[in-house]
mmCIF file of C-alpha atoms in Angstrom:
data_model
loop_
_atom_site.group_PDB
_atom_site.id
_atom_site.type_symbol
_atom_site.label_atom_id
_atom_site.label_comp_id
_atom_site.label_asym_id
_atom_site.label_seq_id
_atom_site.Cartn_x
_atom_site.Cartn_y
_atom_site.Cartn_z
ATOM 1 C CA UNK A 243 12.599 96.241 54.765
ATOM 2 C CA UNK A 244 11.513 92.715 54.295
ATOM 3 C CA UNK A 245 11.542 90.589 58.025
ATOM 4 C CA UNK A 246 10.017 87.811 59.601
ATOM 5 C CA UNK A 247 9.307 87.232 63.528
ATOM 6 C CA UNK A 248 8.823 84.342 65.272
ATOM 7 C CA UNK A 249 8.350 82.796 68.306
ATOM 8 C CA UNK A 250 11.590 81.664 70.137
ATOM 9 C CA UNK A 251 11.709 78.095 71.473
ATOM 10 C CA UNK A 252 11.907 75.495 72.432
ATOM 11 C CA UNK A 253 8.154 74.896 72.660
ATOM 12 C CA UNK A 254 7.810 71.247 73.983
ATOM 13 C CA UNK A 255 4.711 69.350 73.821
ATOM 14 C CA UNK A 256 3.176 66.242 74.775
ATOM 15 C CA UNK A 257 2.354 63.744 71.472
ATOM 16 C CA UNK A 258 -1.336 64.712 70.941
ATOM 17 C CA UNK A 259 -1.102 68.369 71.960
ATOM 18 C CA UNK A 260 -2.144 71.324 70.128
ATOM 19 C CA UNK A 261 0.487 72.984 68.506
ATOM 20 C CA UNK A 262 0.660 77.089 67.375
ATOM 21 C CA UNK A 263 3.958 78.816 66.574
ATOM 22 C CA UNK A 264 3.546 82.275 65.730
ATOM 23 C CA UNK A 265 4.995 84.150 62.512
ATOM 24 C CA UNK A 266 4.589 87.670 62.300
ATOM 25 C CA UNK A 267 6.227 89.461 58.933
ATOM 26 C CA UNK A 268 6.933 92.859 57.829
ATOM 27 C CA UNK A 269 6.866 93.144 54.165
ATOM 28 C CA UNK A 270 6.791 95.478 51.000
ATOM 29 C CA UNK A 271 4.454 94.644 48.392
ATOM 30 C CA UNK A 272 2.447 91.002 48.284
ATOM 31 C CA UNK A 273 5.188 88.693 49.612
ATOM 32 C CA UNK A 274 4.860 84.979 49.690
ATOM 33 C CA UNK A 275 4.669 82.936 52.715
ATOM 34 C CA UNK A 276 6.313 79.630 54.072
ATOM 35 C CA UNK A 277 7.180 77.090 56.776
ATOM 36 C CA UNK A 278 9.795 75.279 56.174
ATOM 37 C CA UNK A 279 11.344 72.390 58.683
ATOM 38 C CA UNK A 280 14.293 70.960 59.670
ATOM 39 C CA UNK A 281 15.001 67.568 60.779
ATOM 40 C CA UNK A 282 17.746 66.432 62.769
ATOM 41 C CA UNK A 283 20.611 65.909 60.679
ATOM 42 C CA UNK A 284 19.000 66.847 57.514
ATOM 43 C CA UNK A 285 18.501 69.655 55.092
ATOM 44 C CA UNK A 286 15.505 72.205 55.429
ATOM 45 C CA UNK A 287 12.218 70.543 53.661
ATOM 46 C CA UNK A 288 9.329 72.994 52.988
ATOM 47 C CA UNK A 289 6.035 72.418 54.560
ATOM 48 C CA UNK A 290 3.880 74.390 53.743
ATOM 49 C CA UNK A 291 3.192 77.693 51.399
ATOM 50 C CA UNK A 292 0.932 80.463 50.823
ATOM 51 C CA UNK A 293 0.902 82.845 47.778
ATOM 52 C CA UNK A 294 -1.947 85.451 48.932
ATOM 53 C CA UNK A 295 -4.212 86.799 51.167
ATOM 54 C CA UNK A 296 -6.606 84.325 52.889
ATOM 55 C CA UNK A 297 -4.706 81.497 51.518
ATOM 56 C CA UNK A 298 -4.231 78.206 53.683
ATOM 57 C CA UNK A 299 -1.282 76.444 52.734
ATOM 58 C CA UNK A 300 -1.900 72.501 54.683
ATOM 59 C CA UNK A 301 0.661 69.443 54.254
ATOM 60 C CA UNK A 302 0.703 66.644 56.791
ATOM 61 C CA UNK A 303 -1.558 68.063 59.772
ATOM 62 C CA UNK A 304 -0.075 71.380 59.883
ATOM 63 C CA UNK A 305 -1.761 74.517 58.334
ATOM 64 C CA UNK A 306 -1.329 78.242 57.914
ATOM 65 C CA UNK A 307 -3.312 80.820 56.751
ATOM 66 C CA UNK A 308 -1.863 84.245 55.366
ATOM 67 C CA UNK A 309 -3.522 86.668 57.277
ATOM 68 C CA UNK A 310 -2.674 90.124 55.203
ATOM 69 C CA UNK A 311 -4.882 92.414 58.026
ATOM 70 C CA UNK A 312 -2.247 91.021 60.814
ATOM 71 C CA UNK A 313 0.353 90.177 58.992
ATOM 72 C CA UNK A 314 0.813 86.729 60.582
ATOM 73 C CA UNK A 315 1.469 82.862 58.973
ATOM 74 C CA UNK A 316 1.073 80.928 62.503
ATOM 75 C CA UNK A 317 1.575 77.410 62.012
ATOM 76 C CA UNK A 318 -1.438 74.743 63.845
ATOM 77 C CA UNK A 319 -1.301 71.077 63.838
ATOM 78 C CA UNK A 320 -4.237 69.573 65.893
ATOM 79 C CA UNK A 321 -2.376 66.743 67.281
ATOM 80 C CA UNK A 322 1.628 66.395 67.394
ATOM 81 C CA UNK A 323 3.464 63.477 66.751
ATOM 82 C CA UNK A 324 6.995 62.200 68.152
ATOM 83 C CA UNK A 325 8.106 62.840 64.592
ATOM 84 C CA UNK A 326 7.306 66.148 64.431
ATOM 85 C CA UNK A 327 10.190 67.301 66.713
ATOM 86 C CA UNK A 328 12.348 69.111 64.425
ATOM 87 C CA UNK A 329 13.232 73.325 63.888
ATOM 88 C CA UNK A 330 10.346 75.126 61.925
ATOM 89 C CA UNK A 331 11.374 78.120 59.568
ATOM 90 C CA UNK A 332 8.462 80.658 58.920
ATOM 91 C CA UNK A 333 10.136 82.367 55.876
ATOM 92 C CA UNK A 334 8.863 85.141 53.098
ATOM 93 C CA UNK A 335 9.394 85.521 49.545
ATOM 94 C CA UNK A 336 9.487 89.462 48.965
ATOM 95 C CA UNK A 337 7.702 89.287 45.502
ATOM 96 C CA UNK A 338 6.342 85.826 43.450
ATOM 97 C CA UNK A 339 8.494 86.762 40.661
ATOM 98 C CA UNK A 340 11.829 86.214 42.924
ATOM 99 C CA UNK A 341 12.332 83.730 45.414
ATOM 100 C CA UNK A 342 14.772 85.159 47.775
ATOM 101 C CA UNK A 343 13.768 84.052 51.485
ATOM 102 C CA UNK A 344 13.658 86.025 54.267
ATOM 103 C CA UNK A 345 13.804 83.683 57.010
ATOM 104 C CA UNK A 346 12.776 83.520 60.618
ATOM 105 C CA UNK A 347 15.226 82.670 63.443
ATOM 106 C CA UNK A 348 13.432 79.266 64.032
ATOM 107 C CA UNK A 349 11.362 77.684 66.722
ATOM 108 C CA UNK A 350 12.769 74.075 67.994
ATOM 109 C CA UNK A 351 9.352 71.483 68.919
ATOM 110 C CA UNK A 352 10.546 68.544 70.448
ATOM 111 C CA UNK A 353 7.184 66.185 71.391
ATOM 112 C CA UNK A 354 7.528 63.605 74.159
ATOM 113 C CA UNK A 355 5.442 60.588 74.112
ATOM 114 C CA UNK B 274 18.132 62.947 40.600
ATOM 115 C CA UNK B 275 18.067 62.959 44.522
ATOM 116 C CA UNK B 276 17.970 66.481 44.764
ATOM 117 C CA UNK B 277 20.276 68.838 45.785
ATOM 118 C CA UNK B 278 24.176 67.846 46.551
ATOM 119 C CA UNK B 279 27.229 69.354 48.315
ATOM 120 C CA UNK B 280 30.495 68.954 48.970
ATOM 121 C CA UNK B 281 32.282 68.826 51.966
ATOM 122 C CA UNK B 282 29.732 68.639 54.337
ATOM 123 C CA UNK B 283 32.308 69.333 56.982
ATOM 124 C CA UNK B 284 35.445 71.814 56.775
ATOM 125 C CA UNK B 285 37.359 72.485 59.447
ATOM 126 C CA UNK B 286 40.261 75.043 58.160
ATOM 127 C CA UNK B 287 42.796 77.558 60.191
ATOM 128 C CA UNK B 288 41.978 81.278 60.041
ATOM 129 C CA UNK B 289 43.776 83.026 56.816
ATOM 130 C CA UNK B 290 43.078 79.845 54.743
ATOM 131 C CA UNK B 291 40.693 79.544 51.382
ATOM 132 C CA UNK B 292 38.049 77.316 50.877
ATOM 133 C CA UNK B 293 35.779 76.114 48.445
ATOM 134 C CA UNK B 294 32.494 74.619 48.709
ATOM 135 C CA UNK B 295 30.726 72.913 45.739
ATOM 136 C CA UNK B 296 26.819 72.529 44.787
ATOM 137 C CA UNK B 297 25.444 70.490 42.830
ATOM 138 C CA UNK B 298 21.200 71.567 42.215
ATOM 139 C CA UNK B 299 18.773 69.527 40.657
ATOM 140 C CA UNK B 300 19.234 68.789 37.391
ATOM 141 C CA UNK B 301 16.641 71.008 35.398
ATOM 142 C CA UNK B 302 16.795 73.988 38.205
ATOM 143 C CA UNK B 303 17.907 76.945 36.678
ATOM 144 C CA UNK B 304 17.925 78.875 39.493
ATOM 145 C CA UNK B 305 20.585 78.385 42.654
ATOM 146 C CA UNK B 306 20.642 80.258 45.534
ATOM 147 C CA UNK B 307 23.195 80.171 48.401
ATOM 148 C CA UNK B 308 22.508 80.594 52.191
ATOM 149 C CA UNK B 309 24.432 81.167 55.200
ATOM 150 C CA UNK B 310 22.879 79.761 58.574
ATOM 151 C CA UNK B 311 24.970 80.725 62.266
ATOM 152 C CA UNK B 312 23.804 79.076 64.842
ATOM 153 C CA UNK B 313 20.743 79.441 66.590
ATOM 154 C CA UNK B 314 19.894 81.406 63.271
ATOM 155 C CA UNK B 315 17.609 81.320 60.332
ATOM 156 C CA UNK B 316 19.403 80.768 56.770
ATOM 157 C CA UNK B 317 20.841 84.464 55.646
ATOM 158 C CA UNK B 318 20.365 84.879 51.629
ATOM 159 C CA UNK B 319 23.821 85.742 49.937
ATOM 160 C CA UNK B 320 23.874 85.141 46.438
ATOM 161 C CA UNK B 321 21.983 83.511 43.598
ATOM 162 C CA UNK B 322 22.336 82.709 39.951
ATOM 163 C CA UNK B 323 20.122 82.049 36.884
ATOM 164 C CA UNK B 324 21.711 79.988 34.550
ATOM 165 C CA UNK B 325 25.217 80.989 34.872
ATOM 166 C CA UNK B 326 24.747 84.621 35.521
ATOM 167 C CA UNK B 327 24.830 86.444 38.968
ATOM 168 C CA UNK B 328 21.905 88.337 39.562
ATOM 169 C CA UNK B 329 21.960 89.294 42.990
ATOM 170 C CA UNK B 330 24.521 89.454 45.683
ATOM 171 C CA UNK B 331 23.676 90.560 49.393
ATOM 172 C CA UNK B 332 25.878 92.972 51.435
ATOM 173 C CA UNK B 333 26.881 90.205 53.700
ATOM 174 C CA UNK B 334 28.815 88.608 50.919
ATOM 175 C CA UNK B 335 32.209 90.736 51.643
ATOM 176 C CA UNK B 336 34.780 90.732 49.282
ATOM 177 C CA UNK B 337 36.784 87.981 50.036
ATOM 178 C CA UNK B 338 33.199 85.743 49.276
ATOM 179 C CA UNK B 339 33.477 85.079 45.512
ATOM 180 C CA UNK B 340 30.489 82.324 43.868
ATOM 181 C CA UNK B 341 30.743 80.817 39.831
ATOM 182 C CA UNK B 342 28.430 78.262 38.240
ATOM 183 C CA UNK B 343 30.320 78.854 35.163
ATOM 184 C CA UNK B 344 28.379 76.096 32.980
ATOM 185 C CA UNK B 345 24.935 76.704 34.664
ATOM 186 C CA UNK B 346 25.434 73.535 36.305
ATOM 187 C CA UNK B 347 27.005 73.254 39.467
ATOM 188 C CA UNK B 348 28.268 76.577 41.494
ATOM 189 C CA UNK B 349 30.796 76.904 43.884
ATOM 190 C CA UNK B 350 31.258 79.236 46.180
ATOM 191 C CA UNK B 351 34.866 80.512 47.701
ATOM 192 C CA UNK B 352 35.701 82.326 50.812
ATOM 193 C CA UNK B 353 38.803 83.659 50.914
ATOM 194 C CA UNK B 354 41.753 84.192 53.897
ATOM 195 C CA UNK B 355 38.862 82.932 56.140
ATOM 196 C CA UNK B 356 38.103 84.548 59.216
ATOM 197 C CA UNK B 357 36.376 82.909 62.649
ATOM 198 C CA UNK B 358 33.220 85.048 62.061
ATOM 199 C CA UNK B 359 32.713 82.827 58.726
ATOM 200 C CA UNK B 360 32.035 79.863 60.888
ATOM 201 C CA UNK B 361 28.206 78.430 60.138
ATOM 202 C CA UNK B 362 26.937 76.438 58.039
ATOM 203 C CA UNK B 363 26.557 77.096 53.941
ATOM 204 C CA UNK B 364 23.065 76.405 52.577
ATOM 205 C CA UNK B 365 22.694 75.854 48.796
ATOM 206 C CA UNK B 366 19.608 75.633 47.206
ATOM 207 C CA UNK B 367 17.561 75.141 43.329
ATOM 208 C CA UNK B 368 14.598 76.027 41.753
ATOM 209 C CA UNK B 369 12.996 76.681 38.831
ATOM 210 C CA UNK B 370 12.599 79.872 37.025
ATOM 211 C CA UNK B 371 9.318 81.212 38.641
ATOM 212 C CA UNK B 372 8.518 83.022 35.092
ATOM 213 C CA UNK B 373 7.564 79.590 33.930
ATOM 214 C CA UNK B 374 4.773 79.582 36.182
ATOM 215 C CA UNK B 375 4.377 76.460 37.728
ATOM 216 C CA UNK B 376 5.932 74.806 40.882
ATOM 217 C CA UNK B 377 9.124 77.185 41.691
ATOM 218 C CA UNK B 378 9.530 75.603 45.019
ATOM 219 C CA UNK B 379 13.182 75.965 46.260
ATOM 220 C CA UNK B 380 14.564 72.631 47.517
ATOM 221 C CA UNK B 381 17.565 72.778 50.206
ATOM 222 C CA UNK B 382 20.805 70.782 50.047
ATOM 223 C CA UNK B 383 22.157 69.300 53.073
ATOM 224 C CA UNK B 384 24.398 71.811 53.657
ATOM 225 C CA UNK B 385 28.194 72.523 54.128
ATOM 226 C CA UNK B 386 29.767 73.129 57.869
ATOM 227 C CA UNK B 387 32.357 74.836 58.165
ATOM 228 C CA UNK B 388 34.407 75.573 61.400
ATOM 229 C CA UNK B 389 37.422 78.215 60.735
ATOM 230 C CA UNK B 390 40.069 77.766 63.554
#
């Protein structure tokens, strides 16, 4: 079946730290790839996205690249921000034809200044 | 359009009682998808429609779970003689058709919690 792995939380951080949080998936087929996030209080936003192999998906600092040979999306931001405390969401899309997400059980960053 | 609406955002409701939720996508999404997030969870797909017909519904949506969007519009979805397990919160979200092949991004609503006493 379709699943997605990541790692548990909270993972707190010092504003300007290096931040990784793994994804690991299990998948049929060519799924597609996501991060999404969750601010406190609001709805889930996506962040990122990656449709293939070798693809890097980057939006505001953070990046991911599909690795097919490990099947891993780990999400990298060079330099965290107070803002950026929030619950990220690695997430696959079985097949681009149909969107139904498979999510991750979130990882909660909270940043101190 | 600012996105994705619904209605309540809060429930709180006895055991045995019905409720309904409502959705509201963005306005040229023909696609809407609902969600089911427990706590400490990620979101848990349970249905979704194109247009106004029902493509897809996942095991977890039990029998007394029953979701319209009779117009293609908005949906709503009903849970029936409610049960404490149903507590979390209900995720509804739009997109595009992906056939059209462009952006088929699915964007989240804000979400509906409910809390079955």
């Amino acid at each position: 079946g379709n699943s997605v792995t990541q790692m548990e939380g909270p993972v707190t951080l010092s504003e300007e730290a290096f931040l990784t949080i793994n994804c690991t998936y299990t998948a049929t087929g060519y799924p597609s790839l996501f991060w999404y996030v969750q601010y406190p209080g609001e709805g889930l936003q996506l962040l990122l996205k990656a449709t293939k192999a070798d693809d890097k998906g980057s939006n505001k600092g953070f990046e991911a690249t599909y690795r097919k040979e490990t099947t891993s999306f780990h999400l990298e931001k060079g330099s965290v921000q107070v803002s950026d405390s929030a619950v990220y969401f690695c997430a696959l899309s079985p097949y681009s034809g149909f969107q139904k997400l498979v999510f991750g059980t979130g990882t909660r960053l909270l940043v101190s200044p | 359009d600012t996105g994705v609406s619904q209605n309540p955002r809060h429930k709180i409701t006895k055991r045995g009682q019905n409720v309904t939720f409502r959705c509201d996508p963005i306005s040229e999404h023909n696609r809407l998808y609902w969600y089911r997030q427990t706590l400490g969870q990620g979101p848990e797909f349970l249905t979704y429609f194109q247009n106004e017909a029902q493509l897809e519904k996942s095991r977890l949506l039990s029998d007394r779970f029953s979701a319209e969007r009779p117009k293609g519009s908005f949906s709503t979805l009903e849970i029936q003689r409610t049960e404490q397990g149903d507590s979390a919160m209900y995720l509804c979200a739009s997109s595009l058709d992906p056939s059209y092949g462009i952006n088929n991004e699915q964007f989240f609503g804000p979400g509906t919690r409910l809390t079955v006493l």
